[in-house]
PDB file of C-alpha atoms and ligand atoms in Angstrom:
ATOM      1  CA  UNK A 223     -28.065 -37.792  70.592  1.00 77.00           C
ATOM      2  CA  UNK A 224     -31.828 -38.725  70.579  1.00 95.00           C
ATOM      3  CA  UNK A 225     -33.875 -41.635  70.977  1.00 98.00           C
ATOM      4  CA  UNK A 226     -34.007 -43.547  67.774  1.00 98.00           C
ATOM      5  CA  UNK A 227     -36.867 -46.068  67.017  1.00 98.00           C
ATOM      6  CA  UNK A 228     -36.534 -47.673  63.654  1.00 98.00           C
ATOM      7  CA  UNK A 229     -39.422 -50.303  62.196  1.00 98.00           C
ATOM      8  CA  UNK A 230     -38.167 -52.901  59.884  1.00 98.00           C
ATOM      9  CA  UNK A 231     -41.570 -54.327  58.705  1.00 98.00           C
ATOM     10  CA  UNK A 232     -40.092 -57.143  56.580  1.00 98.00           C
ATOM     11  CA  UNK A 233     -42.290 -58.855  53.841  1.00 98.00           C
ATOM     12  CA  UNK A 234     -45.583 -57.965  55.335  1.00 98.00           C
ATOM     13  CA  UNK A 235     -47.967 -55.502  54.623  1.00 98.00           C
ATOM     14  CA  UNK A 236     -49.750 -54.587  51.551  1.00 98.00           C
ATOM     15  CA  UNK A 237     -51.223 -50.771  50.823  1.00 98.00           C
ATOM     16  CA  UNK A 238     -54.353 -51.254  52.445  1.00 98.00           C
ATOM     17  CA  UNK A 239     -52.237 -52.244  55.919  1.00 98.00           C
ATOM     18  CA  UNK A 240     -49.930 -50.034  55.560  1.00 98.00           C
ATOM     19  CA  UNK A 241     -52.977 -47.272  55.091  1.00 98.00           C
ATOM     20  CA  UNK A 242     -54.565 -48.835  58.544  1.00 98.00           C
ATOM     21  CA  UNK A 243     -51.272 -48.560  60.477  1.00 98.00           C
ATOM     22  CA  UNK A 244     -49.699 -45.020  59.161  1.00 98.00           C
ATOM     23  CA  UNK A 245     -53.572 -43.609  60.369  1.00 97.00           C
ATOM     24  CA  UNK A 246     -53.034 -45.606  63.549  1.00 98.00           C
ATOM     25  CA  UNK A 247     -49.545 -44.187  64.181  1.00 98.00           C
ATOM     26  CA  UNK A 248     -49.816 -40.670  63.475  1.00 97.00           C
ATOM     27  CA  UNK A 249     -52.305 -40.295  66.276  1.00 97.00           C
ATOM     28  CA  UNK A 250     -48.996 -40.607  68.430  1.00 97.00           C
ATOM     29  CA  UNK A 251     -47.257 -37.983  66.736  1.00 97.00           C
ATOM     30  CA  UNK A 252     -47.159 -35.131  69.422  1.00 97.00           C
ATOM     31  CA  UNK A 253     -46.325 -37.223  72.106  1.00 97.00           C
ATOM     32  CA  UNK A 254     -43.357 -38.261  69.973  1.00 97.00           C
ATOM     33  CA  UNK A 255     -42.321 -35.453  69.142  1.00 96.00           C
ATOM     34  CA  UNK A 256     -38.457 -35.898  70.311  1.00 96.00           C
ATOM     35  CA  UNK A 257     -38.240 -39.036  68.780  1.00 98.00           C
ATOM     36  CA  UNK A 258     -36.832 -40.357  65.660  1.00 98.00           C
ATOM     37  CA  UNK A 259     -38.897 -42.842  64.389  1.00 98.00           C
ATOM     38  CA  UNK A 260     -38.227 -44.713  60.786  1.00 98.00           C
ATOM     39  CA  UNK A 261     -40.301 -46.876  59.386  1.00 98.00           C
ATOM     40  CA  UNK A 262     -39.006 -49.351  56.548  1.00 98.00           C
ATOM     41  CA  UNK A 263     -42.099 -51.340  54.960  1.00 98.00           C
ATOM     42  CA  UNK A 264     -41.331 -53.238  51.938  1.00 98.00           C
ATOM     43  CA  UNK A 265     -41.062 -51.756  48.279  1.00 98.00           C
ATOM     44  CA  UNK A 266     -44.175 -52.098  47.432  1.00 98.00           C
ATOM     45  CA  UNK A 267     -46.052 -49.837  50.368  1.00 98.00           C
ATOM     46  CA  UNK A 268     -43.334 -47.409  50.042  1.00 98.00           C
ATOM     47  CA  UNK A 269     -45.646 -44.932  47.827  1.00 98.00           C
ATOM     48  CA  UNK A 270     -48.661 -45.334  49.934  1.00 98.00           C
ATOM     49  CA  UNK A 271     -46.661 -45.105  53.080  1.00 98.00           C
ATOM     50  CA  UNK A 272     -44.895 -41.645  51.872  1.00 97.00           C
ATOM     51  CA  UNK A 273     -48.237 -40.249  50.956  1.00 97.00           C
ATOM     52  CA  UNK A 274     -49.569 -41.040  54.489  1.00 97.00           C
ATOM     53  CA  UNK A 275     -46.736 -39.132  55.928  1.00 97.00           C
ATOM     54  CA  UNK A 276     -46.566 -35.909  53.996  1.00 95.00           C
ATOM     55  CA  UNK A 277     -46.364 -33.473  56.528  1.00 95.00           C
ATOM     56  CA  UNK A 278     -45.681 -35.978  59.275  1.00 97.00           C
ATOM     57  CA  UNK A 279     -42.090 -36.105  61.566  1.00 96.00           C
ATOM     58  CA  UNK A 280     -42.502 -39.578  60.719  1.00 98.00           C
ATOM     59  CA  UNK A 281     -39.428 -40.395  58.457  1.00 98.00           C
ATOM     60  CA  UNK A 282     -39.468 -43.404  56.054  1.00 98.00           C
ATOM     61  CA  UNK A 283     -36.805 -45.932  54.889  1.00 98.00           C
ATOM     62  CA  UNK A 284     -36.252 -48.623  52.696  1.00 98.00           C
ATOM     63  CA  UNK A 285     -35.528 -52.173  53.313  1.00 98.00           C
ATOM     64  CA  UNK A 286     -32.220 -52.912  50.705  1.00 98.00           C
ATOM     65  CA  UNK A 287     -30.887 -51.017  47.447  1.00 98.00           C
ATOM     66  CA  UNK A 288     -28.977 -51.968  44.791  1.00 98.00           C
ATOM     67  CA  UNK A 289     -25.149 -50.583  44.262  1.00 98.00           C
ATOM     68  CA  UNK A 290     -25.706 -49.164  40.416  1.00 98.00           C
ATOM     69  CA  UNK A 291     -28.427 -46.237  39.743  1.00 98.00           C
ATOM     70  CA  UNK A 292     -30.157 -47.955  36.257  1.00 98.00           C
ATOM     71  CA  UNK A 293     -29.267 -50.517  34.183  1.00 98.00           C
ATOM     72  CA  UNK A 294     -30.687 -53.514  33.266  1.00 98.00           C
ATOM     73  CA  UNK A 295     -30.614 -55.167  36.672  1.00 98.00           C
ATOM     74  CA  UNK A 296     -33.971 -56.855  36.777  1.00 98.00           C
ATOM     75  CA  UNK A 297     -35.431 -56.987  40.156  1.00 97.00           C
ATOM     76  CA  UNK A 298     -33.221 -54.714  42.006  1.00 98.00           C
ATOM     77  CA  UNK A 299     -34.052 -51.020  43.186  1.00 98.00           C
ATOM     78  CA  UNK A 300     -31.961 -47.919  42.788  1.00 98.00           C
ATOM     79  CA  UNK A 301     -31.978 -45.462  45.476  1.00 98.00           C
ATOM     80  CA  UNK A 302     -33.447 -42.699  42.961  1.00 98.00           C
ATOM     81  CA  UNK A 303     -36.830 -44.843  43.085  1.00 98.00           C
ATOM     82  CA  UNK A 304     -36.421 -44.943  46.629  1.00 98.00           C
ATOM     83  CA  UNK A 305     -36.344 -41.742  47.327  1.00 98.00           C
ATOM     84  CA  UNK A 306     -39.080 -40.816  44.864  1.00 97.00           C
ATOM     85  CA  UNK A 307     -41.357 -42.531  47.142  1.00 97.00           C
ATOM     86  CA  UNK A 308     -40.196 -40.962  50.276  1.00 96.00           C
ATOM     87  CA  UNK A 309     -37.825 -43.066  51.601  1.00 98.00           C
ATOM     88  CA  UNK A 310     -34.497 -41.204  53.816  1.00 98.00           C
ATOM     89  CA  UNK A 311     -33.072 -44.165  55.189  1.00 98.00           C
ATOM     90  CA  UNK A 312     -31.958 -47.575  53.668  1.00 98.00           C
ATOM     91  CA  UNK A 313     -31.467 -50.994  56.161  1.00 98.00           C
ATOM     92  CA  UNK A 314     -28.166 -52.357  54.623  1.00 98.00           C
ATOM     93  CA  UNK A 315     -26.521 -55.562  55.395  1.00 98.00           C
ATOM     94  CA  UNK A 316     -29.592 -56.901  57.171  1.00 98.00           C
ATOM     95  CA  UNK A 317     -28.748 -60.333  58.922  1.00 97.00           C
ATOM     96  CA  UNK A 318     -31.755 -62.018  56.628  1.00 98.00           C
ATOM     97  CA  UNK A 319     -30.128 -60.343  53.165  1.00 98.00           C
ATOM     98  CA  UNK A 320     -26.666 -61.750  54.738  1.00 98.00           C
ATOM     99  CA  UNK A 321     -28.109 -65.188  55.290  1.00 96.00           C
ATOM    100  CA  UNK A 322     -30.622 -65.943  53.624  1.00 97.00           C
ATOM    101  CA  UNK A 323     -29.917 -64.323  50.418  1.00 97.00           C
ATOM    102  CA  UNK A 324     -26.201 -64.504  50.650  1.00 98.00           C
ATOM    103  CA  UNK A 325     -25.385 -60.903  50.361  1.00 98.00           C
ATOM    104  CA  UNK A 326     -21.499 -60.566  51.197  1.00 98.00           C
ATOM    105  CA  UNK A 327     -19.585 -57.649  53.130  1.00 98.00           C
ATOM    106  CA  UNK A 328     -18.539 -56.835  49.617  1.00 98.00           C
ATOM    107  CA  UNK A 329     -21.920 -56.450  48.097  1.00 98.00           C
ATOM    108  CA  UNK A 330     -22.744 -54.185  51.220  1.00 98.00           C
ATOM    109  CA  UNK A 331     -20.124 -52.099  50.992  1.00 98.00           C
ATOM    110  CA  UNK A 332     -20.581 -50.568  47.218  1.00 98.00           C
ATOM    111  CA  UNK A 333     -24.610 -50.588  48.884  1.00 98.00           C
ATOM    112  CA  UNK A 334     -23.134 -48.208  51.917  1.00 98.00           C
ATOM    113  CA  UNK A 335     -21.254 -46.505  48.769  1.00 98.00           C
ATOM    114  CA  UNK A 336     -24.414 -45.978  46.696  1.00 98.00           C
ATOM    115  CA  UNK A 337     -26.281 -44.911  49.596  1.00 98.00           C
ATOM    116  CA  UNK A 338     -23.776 -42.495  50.587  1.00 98.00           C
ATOM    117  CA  UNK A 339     -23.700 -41.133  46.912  1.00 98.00           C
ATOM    118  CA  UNK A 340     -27.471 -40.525  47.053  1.00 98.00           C
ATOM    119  CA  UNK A 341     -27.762 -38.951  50.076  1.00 98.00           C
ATOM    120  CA  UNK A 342     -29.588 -41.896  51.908  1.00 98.00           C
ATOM    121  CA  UNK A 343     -28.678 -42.612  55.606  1.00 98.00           C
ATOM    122  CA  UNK A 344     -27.377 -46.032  55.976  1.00 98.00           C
ATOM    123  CA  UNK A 345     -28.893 -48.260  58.941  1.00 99.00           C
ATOM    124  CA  UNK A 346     -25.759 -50.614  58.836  1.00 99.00           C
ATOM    125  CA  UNK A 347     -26.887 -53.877  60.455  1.00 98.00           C
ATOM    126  CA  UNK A 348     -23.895 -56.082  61.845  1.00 98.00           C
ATOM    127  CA  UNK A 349     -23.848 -59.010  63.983  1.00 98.00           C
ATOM    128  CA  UNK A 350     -22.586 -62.428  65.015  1.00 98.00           C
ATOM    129  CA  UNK A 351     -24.056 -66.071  64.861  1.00 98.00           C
ATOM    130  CA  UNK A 352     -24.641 -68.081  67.655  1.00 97.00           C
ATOM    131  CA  UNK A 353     -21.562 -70.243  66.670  1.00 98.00           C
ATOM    132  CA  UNK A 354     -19.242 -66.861  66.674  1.00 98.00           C
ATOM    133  CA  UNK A 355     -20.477 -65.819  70.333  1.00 97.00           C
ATOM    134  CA  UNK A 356     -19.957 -69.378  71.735  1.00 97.00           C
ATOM    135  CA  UNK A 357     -16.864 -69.716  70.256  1.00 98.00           C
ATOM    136  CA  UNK A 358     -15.564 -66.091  71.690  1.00 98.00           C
ATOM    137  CA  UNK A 359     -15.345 -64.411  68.188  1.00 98.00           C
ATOM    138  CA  UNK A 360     -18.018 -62.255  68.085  1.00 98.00           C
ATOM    139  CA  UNK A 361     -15.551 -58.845  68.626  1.00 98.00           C
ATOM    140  CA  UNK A 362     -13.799 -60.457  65.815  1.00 98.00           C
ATOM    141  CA  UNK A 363     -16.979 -61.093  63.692  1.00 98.00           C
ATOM    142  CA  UNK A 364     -18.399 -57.451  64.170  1.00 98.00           C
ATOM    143  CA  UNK A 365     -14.550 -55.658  63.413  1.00 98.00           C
ATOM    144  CA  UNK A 366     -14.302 -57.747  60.151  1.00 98.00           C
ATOM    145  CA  UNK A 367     -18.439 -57.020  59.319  1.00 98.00           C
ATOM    146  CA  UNK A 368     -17.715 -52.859  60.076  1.00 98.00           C
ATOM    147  CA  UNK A 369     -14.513 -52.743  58.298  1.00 98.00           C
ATOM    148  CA  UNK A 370     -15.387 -54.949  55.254  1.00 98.00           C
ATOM    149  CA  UNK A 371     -18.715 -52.652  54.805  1.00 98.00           C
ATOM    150  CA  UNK A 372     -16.784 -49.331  55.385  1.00 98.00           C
ATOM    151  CA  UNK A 373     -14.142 -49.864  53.646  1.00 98.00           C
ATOM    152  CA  UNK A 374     -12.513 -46.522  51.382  1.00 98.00           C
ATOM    153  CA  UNK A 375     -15.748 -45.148  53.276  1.00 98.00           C
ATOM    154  CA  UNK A 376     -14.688 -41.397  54.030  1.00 97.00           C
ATOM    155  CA  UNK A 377     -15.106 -41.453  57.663  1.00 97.00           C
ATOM    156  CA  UNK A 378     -16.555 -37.564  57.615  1.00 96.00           C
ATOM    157  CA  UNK A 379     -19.546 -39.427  56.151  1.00 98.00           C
ATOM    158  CA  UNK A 380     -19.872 -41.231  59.075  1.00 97.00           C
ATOM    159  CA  UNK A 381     -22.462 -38.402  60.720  1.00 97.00           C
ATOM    160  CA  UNK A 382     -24.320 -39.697  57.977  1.00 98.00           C
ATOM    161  CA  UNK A 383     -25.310 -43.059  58.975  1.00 98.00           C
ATOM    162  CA  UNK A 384     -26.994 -45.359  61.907  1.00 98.00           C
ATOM    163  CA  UNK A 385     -25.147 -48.599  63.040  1.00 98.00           C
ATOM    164  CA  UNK A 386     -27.777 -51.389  64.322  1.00 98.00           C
ATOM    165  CA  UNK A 387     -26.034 -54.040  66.149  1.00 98.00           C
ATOM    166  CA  UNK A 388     -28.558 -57.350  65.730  1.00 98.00           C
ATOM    167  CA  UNK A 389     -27.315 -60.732  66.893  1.00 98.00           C
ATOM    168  CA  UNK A 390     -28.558 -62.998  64.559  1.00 98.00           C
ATOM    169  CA  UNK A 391     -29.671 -65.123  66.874  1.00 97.00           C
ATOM    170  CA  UNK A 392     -31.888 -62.741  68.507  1.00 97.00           C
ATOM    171  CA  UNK A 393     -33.743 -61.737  65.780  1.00 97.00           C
ATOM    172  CA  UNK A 394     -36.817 -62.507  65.487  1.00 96.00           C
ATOM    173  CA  UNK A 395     -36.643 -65.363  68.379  1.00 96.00           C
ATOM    174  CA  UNK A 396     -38.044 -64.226  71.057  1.00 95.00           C
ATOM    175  CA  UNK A 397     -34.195 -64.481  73.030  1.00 95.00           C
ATOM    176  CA  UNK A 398     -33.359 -60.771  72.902  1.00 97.00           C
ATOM    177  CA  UNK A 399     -29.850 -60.139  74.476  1.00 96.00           C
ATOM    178  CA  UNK A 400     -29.029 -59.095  77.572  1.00 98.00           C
ATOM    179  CA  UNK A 401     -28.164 -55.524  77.880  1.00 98.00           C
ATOM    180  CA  UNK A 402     -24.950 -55.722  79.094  1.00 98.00           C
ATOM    181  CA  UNK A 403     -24.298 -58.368  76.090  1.00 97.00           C
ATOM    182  CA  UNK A 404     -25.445 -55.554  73.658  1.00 98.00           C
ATOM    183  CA  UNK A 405     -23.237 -52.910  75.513  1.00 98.00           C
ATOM    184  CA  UNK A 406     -20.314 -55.165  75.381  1.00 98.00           C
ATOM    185  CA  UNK A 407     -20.445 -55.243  72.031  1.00 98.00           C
ATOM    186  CA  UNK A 408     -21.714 -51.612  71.227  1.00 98.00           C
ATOM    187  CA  UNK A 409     -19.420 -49.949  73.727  1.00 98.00           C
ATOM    188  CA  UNK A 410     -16.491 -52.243  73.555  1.00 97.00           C
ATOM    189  CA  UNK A 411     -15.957 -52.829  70.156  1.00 98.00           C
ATOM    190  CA  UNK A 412     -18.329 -50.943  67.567  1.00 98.00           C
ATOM    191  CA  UNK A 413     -17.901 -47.703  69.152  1.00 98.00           C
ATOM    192  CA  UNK A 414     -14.442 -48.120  69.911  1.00 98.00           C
ATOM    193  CA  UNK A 415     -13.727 -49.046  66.226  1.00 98.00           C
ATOM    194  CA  UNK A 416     -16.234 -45.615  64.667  1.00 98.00           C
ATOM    195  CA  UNK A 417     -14.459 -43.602  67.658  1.00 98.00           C
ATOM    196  CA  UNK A 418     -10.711 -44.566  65.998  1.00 97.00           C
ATOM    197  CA  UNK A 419     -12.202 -43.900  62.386  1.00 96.00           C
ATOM    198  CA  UNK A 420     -13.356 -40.494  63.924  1.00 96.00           C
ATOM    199  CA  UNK A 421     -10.931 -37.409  63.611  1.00 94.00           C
ATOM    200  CA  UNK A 422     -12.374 -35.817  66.853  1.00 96.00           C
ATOM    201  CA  UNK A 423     -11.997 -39.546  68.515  1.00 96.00           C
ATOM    202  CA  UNK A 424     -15.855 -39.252  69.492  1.00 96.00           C
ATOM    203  CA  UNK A 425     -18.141 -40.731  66.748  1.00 97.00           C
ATOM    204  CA  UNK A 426     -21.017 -39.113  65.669  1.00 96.00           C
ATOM    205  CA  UNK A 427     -23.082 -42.185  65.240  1.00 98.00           C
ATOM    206  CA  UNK A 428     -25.741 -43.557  66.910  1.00 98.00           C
ATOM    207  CA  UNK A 429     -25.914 -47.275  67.383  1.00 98.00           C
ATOM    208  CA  UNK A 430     -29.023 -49.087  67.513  1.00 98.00           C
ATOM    209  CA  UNK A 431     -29.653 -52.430  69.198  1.00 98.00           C
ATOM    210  CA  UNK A 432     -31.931 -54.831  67.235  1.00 98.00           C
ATOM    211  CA  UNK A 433     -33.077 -58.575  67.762  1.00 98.00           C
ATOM    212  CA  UNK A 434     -36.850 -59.403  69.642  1.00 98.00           C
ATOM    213  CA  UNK A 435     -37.127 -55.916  71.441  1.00 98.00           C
ATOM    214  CA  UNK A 436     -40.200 -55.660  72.772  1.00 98.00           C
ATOM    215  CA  UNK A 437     -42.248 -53.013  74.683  1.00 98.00           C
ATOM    216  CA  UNK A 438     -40.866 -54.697  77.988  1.00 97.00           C
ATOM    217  CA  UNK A 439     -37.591 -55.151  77.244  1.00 98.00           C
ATOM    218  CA  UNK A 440     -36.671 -51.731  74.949  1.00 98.00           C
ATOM    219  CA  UNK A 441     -36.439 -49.978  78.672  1.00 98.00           C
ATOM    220  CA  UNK A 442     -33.417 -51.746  79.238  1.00 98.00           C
ATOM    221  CA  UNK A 443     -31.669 -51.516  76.256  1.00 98.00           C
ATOM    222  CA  UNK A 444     -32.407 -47.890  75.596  1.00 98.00           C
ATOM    223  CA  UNK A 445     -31.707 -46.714  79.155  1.00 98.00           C
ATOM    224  CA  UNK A 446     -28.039 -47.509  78.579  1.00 97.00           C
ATOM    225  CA  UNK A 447     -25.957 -44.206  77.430  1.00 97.00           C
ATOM    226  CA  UNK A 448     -24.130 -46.259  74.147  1.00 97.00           C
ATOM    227  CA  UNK A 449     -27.167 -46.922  72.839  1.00 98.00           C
ATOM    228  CA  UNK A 450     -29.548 -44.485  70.930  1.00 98.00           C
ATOM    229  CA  UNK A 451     -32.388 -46.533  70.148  1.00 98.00           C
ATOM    230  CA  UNK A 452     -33.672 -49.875  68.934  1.00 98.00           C
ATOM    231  CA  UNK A 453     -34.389 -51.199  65.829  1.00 98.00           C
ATOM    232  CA  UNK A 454     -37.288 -53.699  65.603  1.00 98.00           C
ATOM    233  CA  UNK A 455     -39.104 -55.895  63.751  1.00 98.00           C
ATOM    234  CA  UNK A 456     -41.678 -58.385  65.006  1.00 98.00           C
ATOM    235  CA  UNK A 457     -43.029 -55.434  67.329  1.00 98.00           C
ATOM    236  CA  UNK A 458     -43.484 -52.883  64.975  1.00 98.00           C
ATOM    237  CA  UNK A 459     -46.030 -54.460  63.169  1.00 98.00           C
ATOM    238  CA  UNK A 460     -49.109 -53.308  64.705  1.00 98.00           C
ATOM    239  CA  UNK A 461     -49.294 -49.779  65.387  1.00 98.00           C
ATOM    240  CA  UNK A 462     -50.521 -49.624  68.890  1.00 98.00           C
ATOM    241  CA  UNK A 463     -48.428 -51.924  70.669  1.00 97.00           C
ATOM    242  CA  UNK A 464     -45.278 -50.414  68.332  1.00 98.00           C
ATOM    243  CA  UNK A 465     -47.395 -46.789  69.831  1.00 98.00           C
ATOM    244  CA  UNK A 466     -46.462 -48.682  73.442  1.00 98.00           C
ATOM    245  CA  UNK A 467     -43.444 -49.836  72.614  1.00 98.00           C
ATOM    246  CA  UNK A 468     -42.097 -46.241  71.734  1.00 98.00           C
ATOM    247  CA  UNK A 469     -43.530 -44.934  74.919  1.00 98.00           C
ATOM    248  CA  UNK A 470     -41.784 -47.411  77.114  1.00 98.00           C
ATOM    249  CA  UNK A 471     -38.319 -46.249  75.239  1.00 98.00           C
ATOM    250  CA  UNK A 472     -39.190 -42.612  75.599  1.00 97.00           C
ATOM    251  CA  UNK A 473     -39.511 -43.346  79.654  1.00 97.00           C
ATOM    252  CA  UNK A 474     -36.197 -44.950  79.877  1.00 97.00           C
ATOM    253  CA  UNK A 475     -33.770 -43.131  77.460  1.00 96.00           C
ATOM    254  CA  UNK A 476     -30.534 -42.161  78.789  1.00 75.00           C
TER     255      UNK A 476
HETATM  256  P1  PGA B1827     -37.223 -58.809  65.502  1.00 73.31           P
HETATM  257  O1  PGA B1827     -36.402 -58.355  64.186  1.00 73.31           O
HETATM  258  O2  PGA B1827     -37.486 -57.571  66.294  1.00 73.31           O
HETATM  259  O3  PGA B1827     -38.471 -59.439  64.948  1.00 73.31           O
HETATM  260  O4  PGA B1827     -36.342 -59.758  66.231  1.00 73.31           O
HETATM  261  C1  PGA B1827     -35.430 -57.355  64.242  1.00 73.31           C
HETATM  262  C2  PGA B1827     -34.820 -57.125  62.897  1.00 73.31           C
HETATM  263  O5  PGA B1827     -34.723 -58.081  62.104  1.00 73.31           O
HETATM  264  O6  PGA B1827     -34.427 -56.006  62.549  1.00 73.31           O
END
């Protein structure tokens, strides 16, 4: 599998930015050559942000989707418009659309569903709150999260999607996990749980880590053989240091 660096820009950038950054980035692109790297700005920059990749290795994704493909649903996206603007990929089950705007593992199932349908890859974020670790459930937490949003998910599809394991409270807090916290969880339980879905009893997905990875601390993550790659946020938002940050991975991959 190879090295996997995903941006999740959040709600910042507007078309001039994301102009600025895209020209900034794609001076990088032979030196990245063996990497996958996805970058999910918000809605609005999609359309800019495809146009300043055409013909780039650069690969685009979306931030959220909604479960139904037109309707009178205002406010929500279907994954038609996303694609139309260049997006591949789709975040889904972000911690921030879990807790902040209450999405449940419900909603983010028929989202994996719709996604599926579409032909978008799914970048299925799970993870536990710092209540669930210190109370020893976060195995518990992450089973019921990857079960609830796979569920009557046809686990052939599963080739199809990316797994980013983000501790909620590690994102976007400056307390990253350790890595042997992340492979504990990645290795112990979220593999373990893809490899029984698997028929071969080796799952074909990559798991990410997420939560404050930075260009000194992706080295460690990345370097461990269960995980492919990193999604970040924070650090992805200018495109040199994210230029550095890639660069550091690249070094250490496993
Ligand atoms: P962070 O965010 O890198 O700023 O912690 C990660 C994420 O929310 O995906």
């Amino acid at each position: 599998m190879g090295l996997i660096v995903a941006a999740n820009w959040k709600m910042f950038k507007n078309n001039k930015e994301t102009v600025e950054y895209f020209d900034g980035l794609k001076k990088f692109e032979d030196e990245f050559s063996e990497v996958k790297i996805v970058v999910c700005p918000p809605f609005t920059a999609l359309f800019k942000a495809g146009e300043a990749l055409e013909g780039s290795a650069y690969e685009l994704g979306a931030q959220n989707l909604f479960w139904e493909n037109e309707g009178a649903f205002t406010g929500e996206i279907s994954p038609a418009m996303l694609k139309d603007n260049g997006a591949k990929y789709v975040l889904i089950g972000h911690s921030e659309r879990r807790w902040v705007m209450g999405e449940t593992d419900e909603d983010i199932n028929k989202k994996m569903k719709n996604a599926f349908d579409n032909n978008l890859i799914p970048i299925f974020c799970v993870g536990e709150k710092i209540e669930e670790r210190k109370s020893g459930d976060t195995d518990k937490v992450i089973l019921d999260q990857l079960r609830k949003g796979l569920k009557d998910i046809d686990p052939k599809l599963d080739e199809k999607m990316i797994i980013a394991y983000e501790p909620v409270w590690a994102i976007g807090t400056g307390m990253a996990a350790t890595a042997e916290d992340a492979v504990a969880v990645i290795d112990g339980c979220i593999l373990k749980e893809m490899n029984s879905r698997s028929s071969t009893g080796k799952s074909p997905v990559p798991v990410l880590y997420g939560g404050s990875v930075k260009e000194d601390n992706i080295g460690d993550f990345v370097s461990r053989e269960c995980i492919s790659g990193a999604l970040v946020g924070g650090a992805s938002l200018k495109a040199d240091s994210f230029a550095a940050l890639i660069r550091a991975a690249k070094k250490s991959y496993a």
